PDB file of C-alpha atoms in Angstrom:
ATOM      1  CA  MET I 927      78.560 -33.496 -33.157  1.00 45.00           C
ATOM      2  CA  THR I 928      78.779 -36.630 -35.401  1.00 53.00           C
ATOM      3  CA  GLY I 929      76.623 -37.164 -38.470  1.00 57.00           C
ATOM      4  CA  PRO I 930      73.614 -39.487 -38.713  1.00 75.00           C
ATOM      5  CA  GLY I 931      74.428 -43.205 -38.784  1.00 83.00           C
ATOM      6  CA  PRO I 932      72.649 -45.938 -40.547  1.00 92.00           C
ATOM      7  CA  VAL I 933      68.940 -46.507 -39.732  1.00 97.00           C
ATOM      8  CA  ARG I 934      68.132 -49.582 -37.983  1.00 98.00           C
ATOM      9  CA  PHE I 935      64.976 -51.671 -38.122  1.00 98.00           C
ATOM     10  CA  GLY I 936      63.296 -54.141 -35.853  1.00 98.00           C
ATOM     11  CA  VAL I 937      60.016 -55.429 -34.369  1.00 98.00           C
ATOM     12  CA  SER I 938      58.284 -55.013 -31.015  1.00 98.00           C
ATOM     13  CA  LEU I 939      56.275 -57.976 -29.931  1.00 97.00           C
ATOM     14  CA  ALA I 940      53.715 -58.561 -27.125  1.00 94.00           C
ATOM     15  CA  PRO I 941      54.869 -61.167 -24.493  1.00 94.00           C
ATOM     16  CA  ASP I 942      53.074 -64.032 -26.123  1.00 85.00           C
ATOM     17  CA  ALA I 943      53.115 -67.242 -24.144  1.00 77.00           C
ATOM     18  CA  SER I 944      52.738 -69.271 -27.306  1.00 78.00           C
ATOM     19  CA  VAL I 945      55.458 -70.579 -29.532  1.00 72.00           C
ATOM     20  CA  SER I 946      54.536 -68.030 -32.284  1.00 89.00           C
ATOM     21  CA  LEU I 947      56.731 -65.465 -30.751  1.00 92.00           C
ATOM     22  CA  LEU I 948      59.841 -67.645 -31.271  1.00 95.00           C
ATOM     23  CA  GLY I 949      58.681 -68.269 -34.940  1.00 95.00           C
ATOM     24  CA  THR I 950      58.365 -64.494 -35.399  1.00 96.00           C
ATOM     25  CA  ALA I 951      61.754 -64.024 -33.841  1.00 97.00           C
ATOM     26  CA  ARG I 952      63.322 -66.526 -36.307  1.00 97.00           C
ATOM     27  CA  ASP I 953      61.552 -64.732 -39.195  1.00 98.00           C
ATOM     28  CA  ALA I 954      62.838 -61.308 -38.063  1.00 98.00           C
ATOM     29  CA  ASP I 955      66.317 -62.820 -37.815  1.00 98.00           C
ATOM     30  CA  ARG I 956      66.042 -64.466 -41.232  1.00 98.00           C
ATOM     31  CA  PHE I 957      64.613 -61.181 -42.825  1.00 98.00           C
ATOM     32  CA  GLY I 958      67.700 -59.368 -41.676  1.00 98.00           C
ATOM     33  CA  LEU I 959      66.144 -57.029 -39.128  1.00 98.00           C
ATOM     34  CA  ASP I 960      68.453 -55.476 -36.538  1.00 98.00           C
ATOM     35  CA  LEU I 961      66.398 -55.583 -33.309  1.00 98.00           C
ATOM     36  CA  LEU I 962      63.638 -57.653 -31.580  1.00 98.00           C
ATOM     37  CA  GLY I 963      61.849 -55.969 -28.644  1.00 98.00           C
ATOM     38  CA  VAL I 964      59.639 -57.868 -26.184  1.00 97.00           C
ATOM     39  CA  ARG I 965      57.154 -55.738 -24.310  1.00 96.00           C
ATOM     40  CA  ASP I 966      57.098 -56.213 -20.524  1.00 96.00           C
ATOM     41  CA  GLU I 967      53.522 -56.499 -19.195  1.00 91.00           C
ATOM     42  CA  PRO I 968      53.635 -59.063 -16.400  1.00 90.00           C
ATOM     43  CA  TYR I 969      50.441 -57.730 -14.744  1.00 88.00           C
ATOM     44  CA  ARG I 970      48.378 -58.515 -17.898  1.00 87.00           C
ATOM     45  CA  ARG I 971      46.516 -61.866 -17.851  1.00 86.00           C
ATOM     46  CA  GLY I 972      47.794 -64.396 -20.301  1.00 87.00           C
ATOM     47  CA  THR I 973      51.274 -62.837 -20.850  1.00 92.00           C
ATOM     48  CA  ALA I 974      54.526 -64.631 -20.488  1.00 94.00           C
ATOM     49  CA  ASP I 975      57.585 -63.320 -18.614  1.00 95.00           C
ATOM     50  CA  ALA I 976      59.365 -60.893 -20.976  1.00 96.00           C
ATOM     51  CA  VAL I 977      62.926 -61.523 -19.750  1.00 97.00           C
ATOM     52  CA  THR I 978      62.515 -65.294 -20.164  1.00 96.00           C
ATOM     53  CA  LEU I 979      61.130 -64.651 -23.653  1.00 97.00           C
ATOM     54  CA  VAL I 980      64.177 -62.528 -24.495  1.00 98.00           C
ATOM     55  CA  ALA I 981      66.514 -65.457 -23.458  1.00 97.00           C
ATOM     56  CA  ALA I 982      64.375 -67.858 -25.542  1.00 96.00           C
ATOM     57  CA  ALA I 983      64.445 -65.489 -28.536  1.00 97.00           C
ATOM     58  CA  LEU I 984      68.199 -65.294 -28.264  1.00 98.00           C
ATOM     59  CA  ALA I 985      68.549 -69.011 -28.191  1.00 97.00           C
ATOM     60  CA  ALA I 986      66.281 -69.277 -31.313  1.00 97.00           C
ATOM     61  CA  THR I 987      68.152 -66.768 -33.406  1.00 98.00           C
ATOM     62  CA  THR I 988      71.793 -66.190 -34.477  1.00 98.00           C
ATOM     63  CA  ARG I 989      72.369 -62.444 -35.340  1.00 98.00           C
ATOM     64  CA  ILE I 990      69.415 -60.156 -34.293  1.00 98.00           C
ATOM     65  CA  ARG I 991      69.815 -58.131 -31.081  1.00 98.00           C
ATOM     66  CA  VAL I 992      66.992 -58.644 -28.506  1.00 98.00           C
ATOM     67  CA  LEU I 993      65.829 -56.465 -25.679  1.00 98.00           C
ATOM     68  CA  PRO I 994      62.906 -56.049 -23.244  1.00 98.00           C
ATOM     69  CA  ALA I 995      61.170 -52.911 -24.631  1.00 96.00           C
ATOM     70  CA  VAL I 996      60.643 -51.768 -22.075  1.00 95.00           C
ATOM     71  CA  ALA I 997      61.330 -53.585 -18.739  1.00 97.00           C
ATOM     72  CA  CYS I 998      58.829 -52.636 -16.049  1.00 95.00           C
ATOM     73  CA  LEU I 999      61.127 -51.356 -13.407  1.00 95.00           C
ATOM     74  CA  PRO I1000      58.671 -51.438 -10.418  1.00 94.00           C
ATOM     75  CA  LEU I1001      58.519 -55.205 -10.904  1.00 94.00           C
ATOM     76  CA  ARG I1002      62.193 -55.741 -11.849  1.00 95.00           C
ATOM     77  CA  PRO I1003      64.730 -54.957  -9.100  1.00 93.00           C
ATOM     78  CA  PRO I1004      67.564 -53.273 -11.053  1.00 95.00           C
ATOM     79  CA  ALA I1005      70.483 -55.336  -9.647  1.00 93.00           C
ATOM     80  CA  VAL I1006      68.730 -58.546 -10.486  1.00 94.00           C
ATOM     81  CA  LEU I1007      67.742 -57.254 -13.925  1.00 97.00           C
ATOM     82  CA  ALA I1008      71.324 -56.156 -14.503  1.00 96.00           C
ATOM     83  CA  LYS I1009      72.632 -59.584 -13.755  1.00 95.00           C
ATOM     84  CA  ALA I1010      70.065 -61.249 -15.955  1.00 97.00           C
ATOM     85  CA  VAL I1011      70.782 -58.913 -18.923  1.00 98.00           C
ATOM     86  CA  ALA I1012      74.486 -59.273 -18.569  1.00 97.00           C
ATOM     87  CA  THR I1013      74.237 -63.086 -18.436  1.00 97.00           C
ATOM     88  CA  MET I1014      72.164 -63.254 -21.562  1.00 98.00           C
ATOM     89  CA  ASP I1015      74.569 -60.842 -23.342  1.00 98.00           C
ATOM     90  CA  ARG I1016      77.501 -63.136 -22.526  1.00 97.00           C
ATOM     91  CA  LEU I1017      75.752 -66.264 -23.599  1.00 97.00           C
ATOM     92  CA  SER I1018      74.546 -64.655 -26.837  1.00 98.00           C
ATOM     93  CA  GLY I1019      77.823 -63.162 -27.825  1.00 98.00           C
ATOM     94  CA  GLY I1020      76.790 -59.579 -27.224  1.00 98.00           C
ATOM     95  CA  ARG I1021      73.217 -59.442 -28.649  1.00 98.00           C
ATOM     96  CA  VAL I1022      71.249 -57.792 -25.820  1.00 98.00           C
ATOM     97  CA  GLU I1023      70.262 -54.211 -25.180  1.00 98.00           C
ATOM     98  CA  LEU I1024      68.080 -52.935 -22.310  1.00 98.00           C
ATOM     99  CA  GLY I1025      64.908 -50.877 -22.649  1.00 98.00           C
ATOM    100  CA  LEU I1026      63.781 -49.618 -19.233  1.00 98.00           C
ATOM    101  CA  GLY I1027      60.682 -47.741 -18.004  1.00 96.00           C
ATOM    102  CA  ALA I1028      59.036 -46.588 -14.871  1.00 92.00           C
ATOM    103  CA  GLY I1029      55.939 -48.704 -15.432  1.00 85.00           C
ATOM    104  CA  ALA I1030      53.141 -47.758 -17.729  1.00 77.00           C
ATOM    105  CA  SER I1031      50.321 -49.063 -15.563  1.00 84.00           C
ATOM    106  CA  PRO I1032      50.607 -48.070 -11.906  1.00 81.00           C
ATOM    107  CA  ASP I1033      47.410 -49.947 -11.113  1.00 83.00           C
ATOM    108  CA  GLY I1034      48.762 -53.078 -12.773  1.00 86.00           C
ATOM    109  CA  VAL I1035      51.964 -52.770 -10.874  1.00 87.00           C
ATOM    110  CA  ASP I1036      50.142 -52.368  -7.632  1.00 85.00           C
ATOM    111  CA  ALA I1037      47.822 -55.252  -8.356  1.00 85.00           C
ATOM    112  CA  TYR I1038      50.789 -57.473  -9.115  1.00 86.00           C
ATOM    113  CA  GLY I1039      52.503 -56.809  -5.888  1.00 85.00           C
ATOM    114  CA  GLY I1040      54.867 -53.982  -7.007  1.00 84.00           C
ATOM    115  CA  THR I1041      55.373 -50.704  -5.161  1.00 79.00           C
ATOM    116  CA  ARG I1042      54.176 -47.481  -6.601  1.00 71.00           C
ATOM    117  CA  PRO I1043      56.992 -44.982  -6.432  1.00 70.00           C
ATOM    118  CA  GLY I1044      54.592 -42.187  -5.263  1.00 79.00           C
ATOM    119  CA  GLY I1045      53.987 -39.836  -8.260  1.00 86.00           C
ATOM    120  CA  ALA I1046      55.759 -39.033 -11.460  1.00 89.00           C
ATOM    121  CA  ALA I1047      58.748 -37.258  -9.847  1.00 93.00           C
ATOM    122  CA  ALA I1048      59.444 -40.104  -7.577  1.00 93.00           C
ATOM    123  CA  ALA I1049      59.140 -42.646 -10.487  1.00 92.00           C
ATOM    124  CA  ARG I1050      61.774 -40.599 -12.449  1.00 95.00           C
ATOM    125  CA  ARG I1051      64.102 -40.535  -9.425  1.00 95.00           C
ATOM    126  CA  ALA I1052      63.645 -44.358  -9.092  1.00 95.00           C
ATOM    127  CA  LEU I1053      64.390 -44.699 -12.842  1.00 97.00           C
ATOM    128  CA  GLU I1054      67.545 -42.632 -12.481  1.00 97.00           C
ATOM    129  CA  GLU I1055      68.750 -44.629  -9.553  1.00 97.00           C
ATOM    130  CA  ALA I1056      68.089 -47.829 -11.366  1.00 97.00           C
ATOM    131  CA  VAL I1057      70.291 -46.746 -14.219  1.00 97.00           C
ATOM    132  CA  GLN I1058      73.095 -46.019 -11.794  1.00 95.00           C
ATOM    133  CA  VAL I1059      72.730 -49.417 -10.084  1.00 95.00           C
ATOM    134  CA  ILE I1060      72.627 -51.242 -13.394  1.00 95.00           C
ATOM    135  CA  ARG I1061      75.735 -49.562 -14.742  1.00 95.00           C
ATOM    136  CA  MET I1062      77.463 -50.074 -11.364  1.00 92.00           C
ATOM    137  CA  HIS I1063      76.660 -53.756 -11.653  1.00 92.00           C
ATOM    138  CA  TRP I1064      78.160 -53.978 -15.171  1.00 94.00           C
ATOM    139  CA  SER I1065      81.336 -52.058 -14.134  1.00 90.00           C
ATOM    140  CA  ASP I1066      84.771 -53.552 -13.297  1.00 83.00           C
ATOM    141  CA  GLN I1067      84.658 -51.970  -9.805  1.00 81.00           C
ATOM    142  CA  ASN I1068      84.968 -53.901  -6.573  1.00 80.00           C
ATOM    143  CA  GLY I1069      83.389 -53.067  -3.167  1.00 83.00           C
ATOM    144  CA  LEU I1070      80.217 -51.650  -4.700  1.00 83.00           C
ATOM    145  CA  ARG I1071      77.756 -49.781  -2.599  1.00 90.00           C
ATOM    146  CA  PHE I1072      74.664 -47.599  -3.540  1.00 91.00           C
ATOM    147  CA  ASP I1073      72.308 -46.146  -0.970  1.00 93.00           C
ATOM    148  CA  GLY I1074      69.632 -44.284  -2.751  1.00 92.00           C
ATOM    149  CA  GLU I1075      66.111 -43.038  -1.954  1.00 93.00           C
ATOM    150  CA  HIS I1076      64.486 -45.932  -3.825  1.00 92.00           C
ATOM    151  CA  TYR I1077      67.285 -48.663  -4.174  1.00 93.00           C
ATOM    152  CA  ARG I1078      70.081 -49.970  -2.053  1.00 91.00           C
ATOM    153  CA  PHE I1079      72.782 -52.163  -3.506  1.00 86.00           C
ATOM    154  CA  THR I1080      75.956 -53.746  -1.931  1.00 88.00           C
ATOM    155  CA  ALA I1081      78.309 -56.163  -3.622  1.00 81.00           C
ATOM    156  CA  LEU I1082      81.925 -57.200  -3.061  1.00 72.00           C
ATOM    157  CA  ARG I1083      82.373 -57.636  -6.751  1.00 76.00           C
ATOM    158  CA  ALA I1084      80.353 -56.514  -9.807  1.00 76.00           C
ATOM    159  CA  GLY I1085      79.506 -58.924 -12.661  1.00 78.00           C
ATOM    160  CA  PRO I1086      79.136 -60.797 -14.624  1.00 88.00           C
ATOM    161  CA  ASP I1087      80.691 -58.468 -17.184  1.00 91.00           C
ATOM    162  CA  PRO I1088      78.375 -58.127 -20.309  1.00 96.00           C
ATOM    163  CA  ALA I1089      79.995 -59.173 -23.611  1.00 97.00           C
ATOM    164  CA  HIS I1090      79.649 -55.670 -25.024  1.00 97.00           C
ATOM    165  CA  GLN I1091      78.607 -52.254 -23.760  1.00 97.00           C
ATOM    166  CA  ILE I1092      74.924 -52.692 -23.346  1.00 98.00           C
ATOM    167  CA  GLY I1093      72.774 -49.609 -24.195  1.00 98.00           C
ATOM    168  CA  ILE I1094      70.192 -48.440 -21.648  1.00 98.00           C
ATOM    169  CA  TRP I1095      67.237 -47.065 -23.655  1.00 98.00           C
ATOM    170  CA  LEU I1096      64.564 -45.259 -21.555  1.00 98.00           C
ATOM    171  CA  GLY I1097      60.835 -45.522 -22.455  1.00 98.00           C
ATOM    172  CA  VAL I1098      59.735 -42.052 -21.420  1.00 97.00           C
ATOM    173  CA  THR I1099      57.263 -39.600 -22.963  1.00 95.00           C
ATOM    174  CA  GLY I1100      56.946 -36.512 -20.693  1.00 95.00           C
ATOM    175  CA  PRO I1101      59.341 -33.440 -20.749  1.00 97.00           C
ATOM    176  CA  HIS I1102      60.935 -34.334 -17.391  1.00 97.00           C
ATOM    177  CA  GLY I1103      61.453 -37.986 -18.444  1.00 97.00           C
ATOM    178  CA  LEU I1104      63.109 -36.691 -21.607  1.00 98.00           C
ATOM    179  CA  ASP I1105      65.344 -34.549 -19.505  1.00 98.00           C
ATOM    180  CA  LEU I1106      66.434 -37.680 -17.662  1.00 98.00           C
ATOM    181  CA  ALA I1107      67.083 -39.594 -20.824  1.00 98.00           C
ATOM    182  CA  GLY I1108      69.153 -36.830 -22.117  1.00 98.00           C
ATOM    183  CA  ARG I1109      71.265 -36.739 -18.995  1.00 98.00           C
ATOM    184  CA  VAL I1110      71.840 -40.421 -18.371  1.00 98.00           C
ATOM    185  CA  ALA I1111      70.431 -42.754 -21.124  1.00 98.00           C
ATOM    186  CA  ASP I1112      71.959 -44.235 -24.263  1.00 98.00           C
ATOM    187  CA  GLY I1113      68.635 -44.078 -26.115  1.00 98.00           C
ATOM    188  CA  TRP I1114      65.002 -42.955 -26.071  1.00 98.00           C
ATOM    189  CA  ILE I1115      62.167 -45.319 -26.951  1.00 98.00           C
ATOM    190  CA  ALA I1116      58.865 -43.532 -27.965  1.00 98.00           C
ATOM    191  CA  PRO I1117      55.648 -45.269 -29.175  1.00 97.00           C
ATOM    192  CA  SER I1118      53.864 -43.529 -32.146  1.00 97.00           C
ATOM    193  CA  SER I1119      50.492 -43.618 -30.324  1.00 95.00           C
ATOM    194  CA  LEU I1120      51.820 -41.464 -27.477  1.00 96.00           C
ATOM    195  CA  VAL I1121      54.414 -39.413 -29.324  1.00 97.00           C
ATOM    196  CA  PRO I1122      53.037 -38.456 -32.779  1.00 96.00           C
ATOM    197  CA  PRO I1123      55.357 -36.609 -35.127  1.00 94.00           C
ATOM    198  CA  LYS I1124      54.296 -33.183 -33.759  1.00 92.00           C
ATOM    199  CA  ARG I1125      55.312 -34.177 -30.252  1.00 95.00           C
ATOM    200  CA  LEU I1126      58.328 -36.019 -31.516  1.00 96.00           C
ATOM    201  CA  ALA I1127      59.960 -32.987 -32.781  1.00 94.00           C
ATOM    202  CA  ASP I1128      59.533 -31.139 -29.477  1.00 96.00           C
ATOM    203  CA  GLY I1129      60.868 -34.288 -27.637  1.00 97.00           C
ATOM    204  CA  GLN I1130      63.883 -34.466 -29.834  1.00 97.00           C
ATOM    205  CA  ARG I1131      64.694 -30.917 -28.990  1.00 97.00           C
ATOM    206  CA  ARG I1132      64.174 -31.492 -25.292  1.00 97.00           C
ATOM    207  CA  LEU I1133      66.470 -34.555 -25.419  1.00 98.00           C
ATOM    208  CA  ASP I1134      69.199 -32.630 -27.330  1.00 98.00           C
ATOM    209  CA  ASP I1135      69.152 -29.700 -24.887  1.00 98.00           C
ATOM    210  CA  ALA I1136      69.302 -31.950 -21.802  1.00 98.00           C
ATOM    211  CA  ALA I1137      72.216 -33.939 -23.256  1.00 98.00           C
ATOM    212  CA  THR I1138      74.073 -30.746 -24.161  1.00 98.00           C
ATOM    213  CA  ALA I1139      73.544 -29.336 -20.666  1.00 98.00           C
ATOM    214  CA  ALA I1140      74.987 -32.504 -19.216  1.00 98.00           C
ATOM    215  CA  GLY I1141      78.146 -32.152 -21.490  1.00 98.00           C
ATOM    216  CA  ARG I1142      77.067 -35.083 -23.705  1.00 98.00           C
ATOM    217  CA  ASP I1143      76.953 -35.308 -27.532  1.00 97.00           C
ATOM    218  CA  PRO I1144      73.124 -35.643 -28.412  1.00 97.00           C
ATOM    219  CA  ALA I1145      74.047 -37.547 -31.557  1.00 95.00           C
ATOM    220  CA  GLU I1146      75.208 -40.452 -29.347  1.00 96.00           C
ATOM    221  CA  ILE I1147      71.766 -40.987 -28.012  1.00 98.00           C
ATOM    222  CA  ARG I1148      69.710 -43.528 -30.102  1.00 98.00           C
ATOM    223  CA  ARG I1149      66.129 -42.433 -31.083  1.00 98.00           C
ATOM    224  CA  VAL I1150      63.879 -45.462 -31.197  1.00 98.00           C
ATOM    225  CA  TYR I1151      60.393 -45.113 -32.592  1.00 98.00           C
ATOM    226  CA  VAL I1152      57.711 -47.881 -32.158  1.00 98.00           C
ATOM    227  CA  LEU I1153      55.536 -47.947 -35.269  1.00 98.00           C
ATOM    228  CA  GLU I1154      51.989 -48.753 -33.977  1.00 97.00           C
ATOM    229  CA  GLY I1155      49.905 -49.110 -37.110  1.00 96.00           C
ATOM    230  CA  THR I1156      48.468 -51.263 -39.916  1.00 97.00           C
ATOM    231  CA  ILE I1157      49.871 -52.012 -43.382  1.00 97.00           C
ATOM    232  CA  GLY I1158      47.218 -52.454 -46.019  1.00 93.00           C
ATOM    233  CA  GLY I1159      44.558 -50.959 -48.180  1.00 85.00           C
ATOM    234  CA  ARG I1160      44.905 -48.652 -51.166  1.00 81.00           C
ATOM    235  CA  GLU I1161      44.262 -45.290 -49.528  1.00 82.00           C
ATOM    236  CA  PRO I1162      45.877 -43.574 -46.555  1.00 83.00           C
ATOM    237  CA  GLY I1163      43.983 -43.956 -43.272  1.00 85.00           C
ATOM    238  CA  GLY I1164      46.104 -41.682 -41.030  1.00 91.00           C
ATOM    239  CA  LEU I1165      49.678 -41.925 -39.842  1.00 94.00           C
ATOM    240  CA  LEU I1166      51.038 -45.532 -40.211  1.00 97.00           C
ATOM    241  CA  HIS I1167      47.699 -46.825 -41.434  1.00 96.00           C
ATOM    242  CA  GLY I1168      47.801 -47.410 -45.097  1.00 96.00           C
ATOM    243  CA  PRO I1169      49.589 -49.115 -48.093  1.00 96.00           C
ATOM    244  CA  PRO I1170      53.324 -49.840 -48.038  1.00 97.00           C
ATOM    245  CA  ARG I1171      54.076 -46.736 -50.153  1.00 96.00           C
ATOM    246  CA  GLN I1172      52.635 -44.528 -47.473  1.00 97.00           C
ATOM    247  CA  TRP I1173      54.724 -46.295 -44.766  1.00 98.00           C
ATOM    248  CA  ILE I1174      57.802 -45.812 -46.914  1.00 98.00           C
ATOM    249  CA  ASP I1175      57.210 -42.047 -47.227  1.00 97.00           C
ATOM    250  CA  GLU I1176      56.263 -41.536 -43.585  1.00 98.00           C
ATOM    251  CA  MET I1177      59.161 -43.515 -42.205  1.00 98.00           C
ATOM    252  CA  THR I1178      61.572 -41.565 -44.464  1.00 98.00           C
ATOM    253  CA  GLU I1179      60.212 -38.288 -43.266  1.00 97.00           C
ATOM    254  CA  LEU I1180      60.530 -39.571 -39.656  1.00 98.00           C
ATOM    255  CA  ALA I1181      64.233 -40.373 -40.344  1.00 98.00           C
ATOM    256  CA  ILE I1182      65.070 -37.349 -42.302  1.00 96.00           C
ATOM    257  CA  GLY I1183      62.899 -34.708 -40.703  1.00 95.00           C
ATOM    258  CA  HIS I1184      62.670 -35.990 -37.187  1.00 96.00           C
ATOM    259  CA  ARG I1185      66.052 -37.792 -36.889  1.00 96.00           C
ATOM    260  CA  VAL I1186      64.601 -41.200 -35.887  1.00 98.00           C
ATOM    261  CA  ASP I1187      67.467 -43.678 -36.286  1.00 98.00           C
ATOM    262  CA  THR I1188      65.681 -46.942 -35.182  1.00 98.00           C
ATOM    263  CA  PHE I1189      62.223 -48.180 -36.042  1.00 98.00           C
ATOM    264  CA  LEU I1190      60.406 -51.010 -34.258  1.00 98.00           C
ATOM    265  CA  PHE I1191      57.345 -52.362 -36.045  1.00 98.00           C
ATOM    266  CA  GLY I1192      54.665 -52.791 -33.445  1.00 97.00           C
ATOM    267  CA  GLY I1193      51.758 -53.918 -35.624  1.00 96.00           C
ATOM    268  CA  ASP I1194      50.431 -57.315 -36.454  1.00 96.00           C
ATOM    269  CA  PRO I1195      53.264 -59.880 -36.641  1.00 95.00           C
ATOM    270  CA  GLU I1196      51.462 -61.358 -39.680  1.00 96.00           C
ATOM    271  CA  GLN I1197      52.512 -58.258 -41.541  1.00 97.00           C
ATOM    272  CA  LEU I1198      56.171 -58.576 -40.614  1.00 98.00           C
ATOM    273  CA  ALA I1199      57.216 -59.941 -43.966  1.00 98.00           C
ATOM    274  CA  VAL I1200      55.799 -56.951 -45.812  1.00 98.00           C
ATOM    275  CA  PHE I1201      57.425 -54.615 -43.385  1.00 98.00           C
ATOM    276  CA  ALA I1202      60.900 -56.298 -43.465  1.00 98.00           C
ATOM    277  CA  LEU I1203      61.053 -57.378 -47.147  1.00 98.00           C
ATOM    278  CA  GLU I1204      59.150 -54.500 -48.885  1.00 98.00           C
ATOM    279  CA  ILE I1205      59.076 -51.465 -46.748  1.00 98.00           C
ATOM    280  CA  VAL I1206      62.476 -51.707 -44.938  1.00 98.00           C
ATOM    281  CA  PRO I1207      64.700 -51.900 -48.040  1.00 98.00           C
ATOM    282  CA  ALA I1208      62.818 -48.998 -49.748  1.00 98.00           C
ATOM    283  CA  VAL I1209      63.103 -46.808 -46.597  1.00 98.00           C
ATOM    284  CA  ARG I1210      66.851 -47.544 -46.479  1.00 97.00           C
ATOM    285  CA  GLU I1211      67.283 -46.680 -50.143  1.00 97.00           C
ATOM    286  CA  GLN I1212      65.151 -43.440 -49.918  1.00 97.00           C
ATOM    287  CA  VAL I1213      66.895 -42.280 -46.718  1.00 97.00           C
ATOM    288  CA  SER I1214      70.309 -42.759 -48.277  1.00 95.00           C
ATOM    289  CA  ARG I1215      69.253 -40.920 -51.405  1.00 95.00           C
ATOM    290  CA  GLU I1216      67.775 -37.943 -49.536  1.00 92.00           C
ATOM    291  CA  ARG I1217      70.781 -37.631 -47.272  1.00 88.00           C
ATOM    292  CA  GLY I1218      73.052 -37.679 -50.280  1.00 85.00           C
ATOM    293  CA  VAL I1219      71.087 -34.906 -51.884  1.00 72.00           C
ATOM    294  CA  ALA I1220      71.144 -32.866 -48.664  1.00 62.00           C
ATOM    295  CA  ARG I1221      74.997 -33.127 -48.537  1.00 52.00           C
ATOM    296  CA  VAL I1222      75.460 -31.845 -52.015  1.00 39.00           C
TER     297      VAL I1222
END
């Protein structure tokens, strides 16, 4: 098993139809953040299309990686999504990743014309099939054919090829979803509101066990934690609700104690500068120092 790599930092944004999202994307790029995630909520009134926003954010930036975090699978046919993501990756010089989920709001999916997969088990099977279809689409094979329970796909040729090996990071929270991520995914995206630190430790173990059982190195699976909180005040107000010093200590513990290797700030975009310019450098330094002590 390989050792821990550098911790990455980014921001998770709502699919805002205004130009403020592009301004935040430029700020995140300028501040040196690694990732920009756009949440996919097409069934919510007033939201913009997340995939279109990913393309616009890529055009507005120069170095940051951008991803739907996470794409709503029941409203995104996997072969079409694969083509869109690969196209954006090629045009951006390899700056796209893919977050994918089974759909957080079945009622919203249904209201927006999508198809409910028919229970949690069926939703997981659809998610697994989608990963297969997407990877097939990105392969260099010809004469492609997939005939699954939920998806069918036939193409004489795959493509377009992405510019780099795009990671597929699954947004799952339950034990069976973690088993799936451990078997087939390149990463796990977990929101702090649904997976607090106590659950995070159990989830990490489940992910590791599933990866090992599938013959994979668990260390190769990225662990992405969406930080849903508020920066400010002088006193702690609970996890991720408090002054910058509290955030620094809590994020360091999440990285060292819970093996989180990627953080996406999901709070108020107005607080992004404090997160990126004050908290992130301090967390990098503290994690590096504590890892160094641990190796002695």
